[in-house]
PDB file of C-alpha atoms in Angstrom:
ATOM      1  CA  MET A1424      11.366 203.143 -93.135  1.00 65.00           C
ATOM      2  CA  ALA A1425      11.039 204.774 -96.525  1.00 79.00           C
ATOM      3  CA  ALA A1426      10.364 202.715 -99.624  1.00 87.00           C
ATOM      4  CA  GLY A1427      12.380 203.131-102.778  1.00 89.00           C
ATOM      5  CA  ALA A1428      11.038 204.670-105.970  1.00 89.00           C
ATOM      6  CA  TRP A1429       9.080 202.502-108.374  1.00 93.00           C
ATOM      7  CA  GLU A1430      11.273 201.331-111.247  1.00 95.00           C
ATOM      8  CA  VAL A1431       9.695 200.351-114.561  1.00 95.00           C
ATOM      9  CA  TYR A1432      10.749 197.045-116.128  1.00 97.00           C
ATOM     10  CA  ASP A1433      12.534 197.443-119.478  1.00 98.00           C
ATOM     11  CA  LYS A1434       9.814 195.825-121.625  1.00 97.00           C
ATOM     12  CA  PHE A1435       6.917 197.696-120.008  1.00 96.00           C
ATOM     13  CA  PRO A1436       6.973 200.655-122.467  1.00 94.00           C
ATOM     14  CA  LEU A1437       6.923 198.194-125.394  1.00 96.00           C
ATOM     15  CA  TYR A1438       4.048 196.194-123.872  1.00 96.00           C
ATOM     16  CA  LEU A1439       2.137 199.399-123.201  1.00 93.00           C
ATOM     17  CA  GLY A1440       2.726 200.686-126.733  1.00 93.00           C
ATOM     18  CA  ASP A1441       1.874 197.468-128.583  1.00 96.00           C
ATOM     19  CA  GLY A1442      -1.302 196.873-126.547  1.00 95.00           C
ATOM     20  CA  THR A1443      -0.098 193.793-124.650  1.00 96.00           C
ATOM     21  CA  ILE A1444      -0.794 195.754-121.465  1.00 94.00           C
ATOM     22  CA  ALA A1445      -4.002 197.789-121.327  1.00 92.00           C
ATOM     23  CA  LEU A1446      -3.754 199.578-117.999  1.00 88.00           C
ATOM     24  CA  ASP A1447      -7.276 200.978-118.231  1.00 85.00           C
ATOM     25  CA  THR A1448      -8.933 197.529-118.400  1.00 89.00           C
ATOM     26  CA  ASP A1449      -6.477 194.816-117.325  1.00 91.00           C
ATOM     27  CA  ALA A1450      -6.219 193.296-113.850  1.00 90.00           C
ATOM     28  CA  VAL A1451      -3.012 194.324-112.108  1.00 93.00           C
ATOM     29  CA  VAL A1452      -1.542 192.428-109.183  1.00 95.00           C
ATOM     30  CA  PHE A1453       0.990 193.247-106.462  1.00 96.00           C
ATOM     31  CA  ALA A1454       3.355 190.498-105.312  1.00 97.00           C
ATOM     32  CA  LEU A1455       6.117 190.456-102.690  1.00 98.00           C
ATOM     33  CA  PHE A1456       9.594 188.984-103.120  1.00 98.00           C
ATOM     34  CA  LEU A1457      12.455 187.965-100.846  1.00 98.00           C
ATOM     35  CA  SER A1458      15.900 189.569-100.722  1.00 98.00           C
ATOM     36  CA  THR A1459      17.238 186.532-102.624  1.00 98.00           C
ATOM     37  CA  SER A1460      14.924 187.243-105.573  1.00 98.00           C
ATOM     38  CA  ASN A1461      15.958 188.617-108.948  1.00 98.00           C
ATOM     39  CA  ALA A1462      12.879 190.896-108.961  1.00 98.00           C
ATOM     40  CA  GLY A1463      15.122 193.970-108.994  1.00 98.00           C
ATOM     41  CA  THR A1464      16.610 193.004-112.373  1.00 98.00           C
ATOM     42  CA  LEU A1465      14.746 195.280-114.772  1.00 98.00           C
ATOM     43  CA  THR A1466      15.476 193.114-117.819  1.00 98.00           C
ATOM     44  CA  ASN A1467      13.004 190.488-116.585  1.00 98.00           C
ATOM     45  CA  ASP A1468       9.930 190.318-118.822  1.00 97.00           C
ATOM     46  CA  ASN A1469       7.202 188.418-116.979  1.00 97.00           C
ATOM     47  CA  LEU A1470       6.308 186.919-113.630  1.00 98.00           C
ATOM     48  CA  ALA A1471       7.713 183.494-114.562  1.00 97.00           C
ATOM     49  CA  ASP A1472      11.168 185.108-114.863  1.00 98.00           C
ATOM     50  CA  LEU A1473      11.173 186.081-111.176  1.00 98.00           C
ATOM     51  CA  THR A1474      12.529 183.936-108.366  1.00 98.00           C
ATOM     52  CA  ASN A1475      11.748 183.633-104.657  1.00 98.00           C
ATOM     53  CA  GLU A1476       8.297 185.087-104.165  1.00 98.00           C
ATOM     54  CA  VAL A1477       7.174 185.319-100.550  1.00 98.00           C
ATOM     55  CA  SER A1478       5.025 182.377 -99.428  1.00 97.00           C
ATOM     56  CA  GLY A1479       3.186 181.211 -96.344  1.00 97.00           C
ATOM     57  CA  ASN A1480       2.103 182.928 -93.121  1.00 97.00           C
ATOM     58  CA  GLY A1481      -1.003 184.475 -94.650  1.00 96.00           C
ATOM     59  CA  TYR A1482       0.725 185.937 -97.709  1.00 97.00           C
ATOM     60  CA  ALA A1483      -1.347 186.139-100.877  1.00 96.00           C
ATOM     61  CA  ARG A1484      -0.883 188.337-103.906  1.00 96.00           C
ATOM     62  CA  ASP A1485      -2.989 191.499-103.799  1.00 94.00           C
ATOM     63  CA  THR A1486      -5.424 191.230-106.715  1.00 91.00           C
ATOM     64  CA  THR A1487      -7.819 193.995-105.721  1.00 80.00           C
ATOM     65  CA  ASN A1488      -6.391 196.687-107.955  1.00 80.00           C
ATOM     66  CA  THR A1489      -7.136 198.491-111.144  1.00 79.00           C
ATOM     67  CA  VAL A1490      -5.005 201.242-112.558  1.00 85.00           C
ATOM     68  CA  THR A1491      -6.314 204.769-112.778  1.00 85.00           C
ATOM     69  CA  TYR A1492      -4.752 207.604-114.654  1.00 86.00           C
ATOM     70  CA  THR A1493      -5.120 211.337-114.936  1.00 88.00           C
ATOM     71  CA  GLU A1494      -3.679 213.833-117.389  1.00 91.00           C
ATOM     72  CA  SER A1495      -2.607 217.373-116.682  1.00 92.00           C
ATOM     73  CA  ALA A1496      -0.549 219.585-118.985  1.00 94.00           C
ATOM     74  CA  GLY A1497       0.676 216.623-121.018  1.00 92.00           C
ATOM     75  CA  VAL A1498       1.733 214.509-118.024  1.00 91.00           C
ATOM     76  CA  VAL A1499      -0.181 211.281-117.406  1.00 89.00           C
ATOM     77  CA  THR A1500      -0.035 209.981-113.828  1.00 90.00           C
ATOM     78  CA  TYR A1501      -0.720 206.292-113.172  1.00 90.00           C
ATOM     79  CA  ASP A1502      -2.001 205.107-109.798  1.00 89.00           C
ATOM     80  CA  VAL A1503      -3.972 202.190-108.349  1.00 87.00           C
ATOM     81  CA  THR A1504      -7.432 202.267-106.802  1.00 85.00           C
ATOM     82  CA  THR A1505      -6.399 200.776-103.453  1.00 87.00           C
ATOM     83  CA  ASP A1506      -3.122 200.399-101.590  1.00 90.00           C
ATOM     84  CA  PRO A1507      -2.131 196.717-101.273  1.00 93.00           C
ATOM     85  CA  VAL A1508      -2.417 195.240 -97.779  1.00 94.00           C
ATOM     86  CA  TYR A1509      -0.841 192.034 -96.466  1.00 96.00           C
ATOM     87  CA  THR A1510      -1.727 190.481 -93.092  1.00 96.00           C
ATOM     88  CA  ALA A1511       0.662 188.045 -91.412  1.00 98.00           C
ATOM     89  CA  SER A1512      -1.050 184.978 -90.011  1.00 97.00           C
ATOM     90  CA  GLY A1513       0.651 181.960 -88.437  1.00 97.00           C
ATOM     91  CA  GLY A1514       4.065 183.632 -88.512  1.00 97.00           C
ATOM     92  CA  SER A1515       5.858 186.627 -89.939  1.00 98.00           C
ATOM     93  CA  ILE A1516       5.907 187.773 -93.551  1.00 98.00           C
ATOM     94  CA  VAL A1517       9.378 188.939 -94.617  1.00 98.00           C
ATOM     95  CA  ALA A1518       9.847 190.748 -97.940  1.00 98.00           C
ATOM     96  CA  ARG A1519      12.340 193.001 -99.720  1.00 98.00           C
ATOM     97  CA  ARG A1520      10.535 194.051-102.936  1.00 98.00           C
ATOM     98  CA  ALA A1521       7.071 194.664-104.287  1.00 97.00           C
ATOM     99  CA  VAL A1522       6.276 193.966-107.935  1.00 97.00           C
ATOM    100  CA  LEU A1523       3.298 195.122-109.981  1.00 96.00           C
ATOM    101  CA  PHE A1524       2.365 192.929-112.951  1.00 96.00           C
ATOM    102  CA  ASP A1525      -0.514 192.588-115.412  1.00 96.00           C
ATOM    103  CA  ASP A1526      -2.498 189.401-114.811  1.00 95.00           C
ATOM    104  CA  THR A1527      -4.653 189.649-117.968  1.00 95.00           C
ATOM    105  CA  PRO A1528      -2.519 188.953-121.093  1.00 95.00           C
ATOM    106  CA  ALA A1529      -2.070 185.348-122.201  1.00 94.00           C
ATOM    107  CA  SER A1530       0.989 185.972-124.346  1.00 93.00           C
ATOM    108  CA  PRO A1531       3.251 186.893-122.815  1.00 94.00           C
ATOM    109  CA  ALA A1532       1.585 185.805-119.601  1.00 96.00           C
ATOM    110  CA  ASP A1533       1.853 188.117-116.591  1.00 97.00           C
ATOM    111  CA  PRO A1534       4.058 190.886-118.057  1.00 98.00           C
ATOM    112  CA  LEU A1535       5.910 192.942-115.469  1.00 98.00           C
ATOM    113  CA  ILE A1536       5.165 196.626-114.955  1.00 96.00           C
ATOM    114  CA  CYS A1537       7.350 197.933-112.121  1.00 96.00           C
ATOM    115  CA  THR A1538       9.092 197.114-108.851  1.00 97.00           C
ATOM    116  CA  CYS A1539      10.272 198.891-105.724  1.00 95.00           C
ATOM    117  CA  LEU A1540      12.289 198.220-102.610  1.00 96.00           C
ATOM    118  CA  LEU A1541      10.014 198.159 -99.572  1.00 96.00           C
ATOM    119  CA  ASP A1542      12.825 199.735 -97.530  1.00 96.00           C
ATOM    120  CA  ALA A1543      15.301 201.841 -99.511  1.00 93.00           C
ATOM    121  CA  THR A1544      18.169 201.084 -97.086  1.00 93.00           C
ATOM    122  CA  PRO A1545      17.832 198.306 -98.569  1.00 93.00           C
ATOM    123  CA  ALA A1546      16.560 196.057 -95.824  1.00 95.00           C
ATOM    124  CA  ASP A1547      13.936 193.381 -95.347  1.00 97.00           C
ATOM    125  CA  VAL A1548      10.528 194.407 -94.069  1.00 97.00           C
ATOM    126  CA  THR A1549       9.071 192.056 -91.472  1.00 97.00           C
ATOM    127  CA  VAL A1550       5.367 191.917 -90.667  1.00 97.00           C
ATOM    128  CA  VAL A1551       4.899 190.088 -87.366  1.00 97.00           C
ATOM    129  CA  ASP A1552       2.042 187.595 -86.963  1.00 97.00           C
ATOM    130  CA  GLY A1553      -1.280 189.419 -86.588  1.00 97.00           C
ATOM    131  CA  ASN A1554      -0.008 192.704 -88.069  1.00 97.00           C
ATOM    132  CA  THR A1555      -0.446 194.199 -91.522  1.00 96.00           C
ATOM    133  CA  LEU A1556       1.809 195.719 -94.140  1.00 95.00           C
ATOM    134  CA  THR A1557       0.194 198.405 -96.267  1.00 93.00           C
ATOM    135  CA  ILE A1558       2.112 199.620 -99.285  1.00 92.00           C
ATOM    136  CA  GLN A1559       0.944 203.205 -99.350  1.00 89.00           C
ATOM    137  CA  ILE A1560       1.298 204.532-102.855  1.00 88.00           C
ATOM    138  CA  ALA A1561       2.508 208.136-102.963  1.00 85.00           C
ATOM    139  CA  ALA A1562      -0.040 210.854-103.706  1.00 81.00           C
ATOM    140  CA  ALA A1563       1.894 211.487-106.930  1.00 84.00           C
ATOM    141  CA  GLY A1564       1.045 207.951-108.143  1.00 87.00           C
ATOM    142  CA  ILE A1565       3.243 205.039-109.158  1.00 90.00           C
ATOM    143  CA  PHE A1566       4.719 206.617-112.283  1.00 87.00           C
ATOM    144  CA  THR A1567       4.154 209.305-114.882  1.00 88.00           C
ATOM    145  CA  ILE A1568       4.565 209.487-118.632  1.00 87.00           C
ATOM    146  CA  SER A1569       5.088 212.769-120.380  1.00 85.00           C
TER     147      SER A1569
END
């Protein structure tokens, strides 16, 4: 299975430019969403806009990340320090999309950064009880700005 490309939410460039999101210091979080979610609608602004987050069977949002960035020849590459990992416990975890959001700002709370299909077919990804799902971020990072 190959994941889809990360897609930036429409308001992310504004939030980055006006300082709402400070990728170098804010806490970023990965969350998983079901196929019935609206997480693929890029006009959503913040986490509260999204429907049908995965729940149960050991699922918890991955909060262990900070964003890193490097610059080379005028291109800034954004990445995270660790790939998110989810372990199914007590049943399977089924998800269609991953979402990265900023957990630090109070207003607007939890602004959205980007999303991707976990399987570009698109299809659900199922993690059977006792197994793990690691979202391995590409060596080229999550996104670039030039």
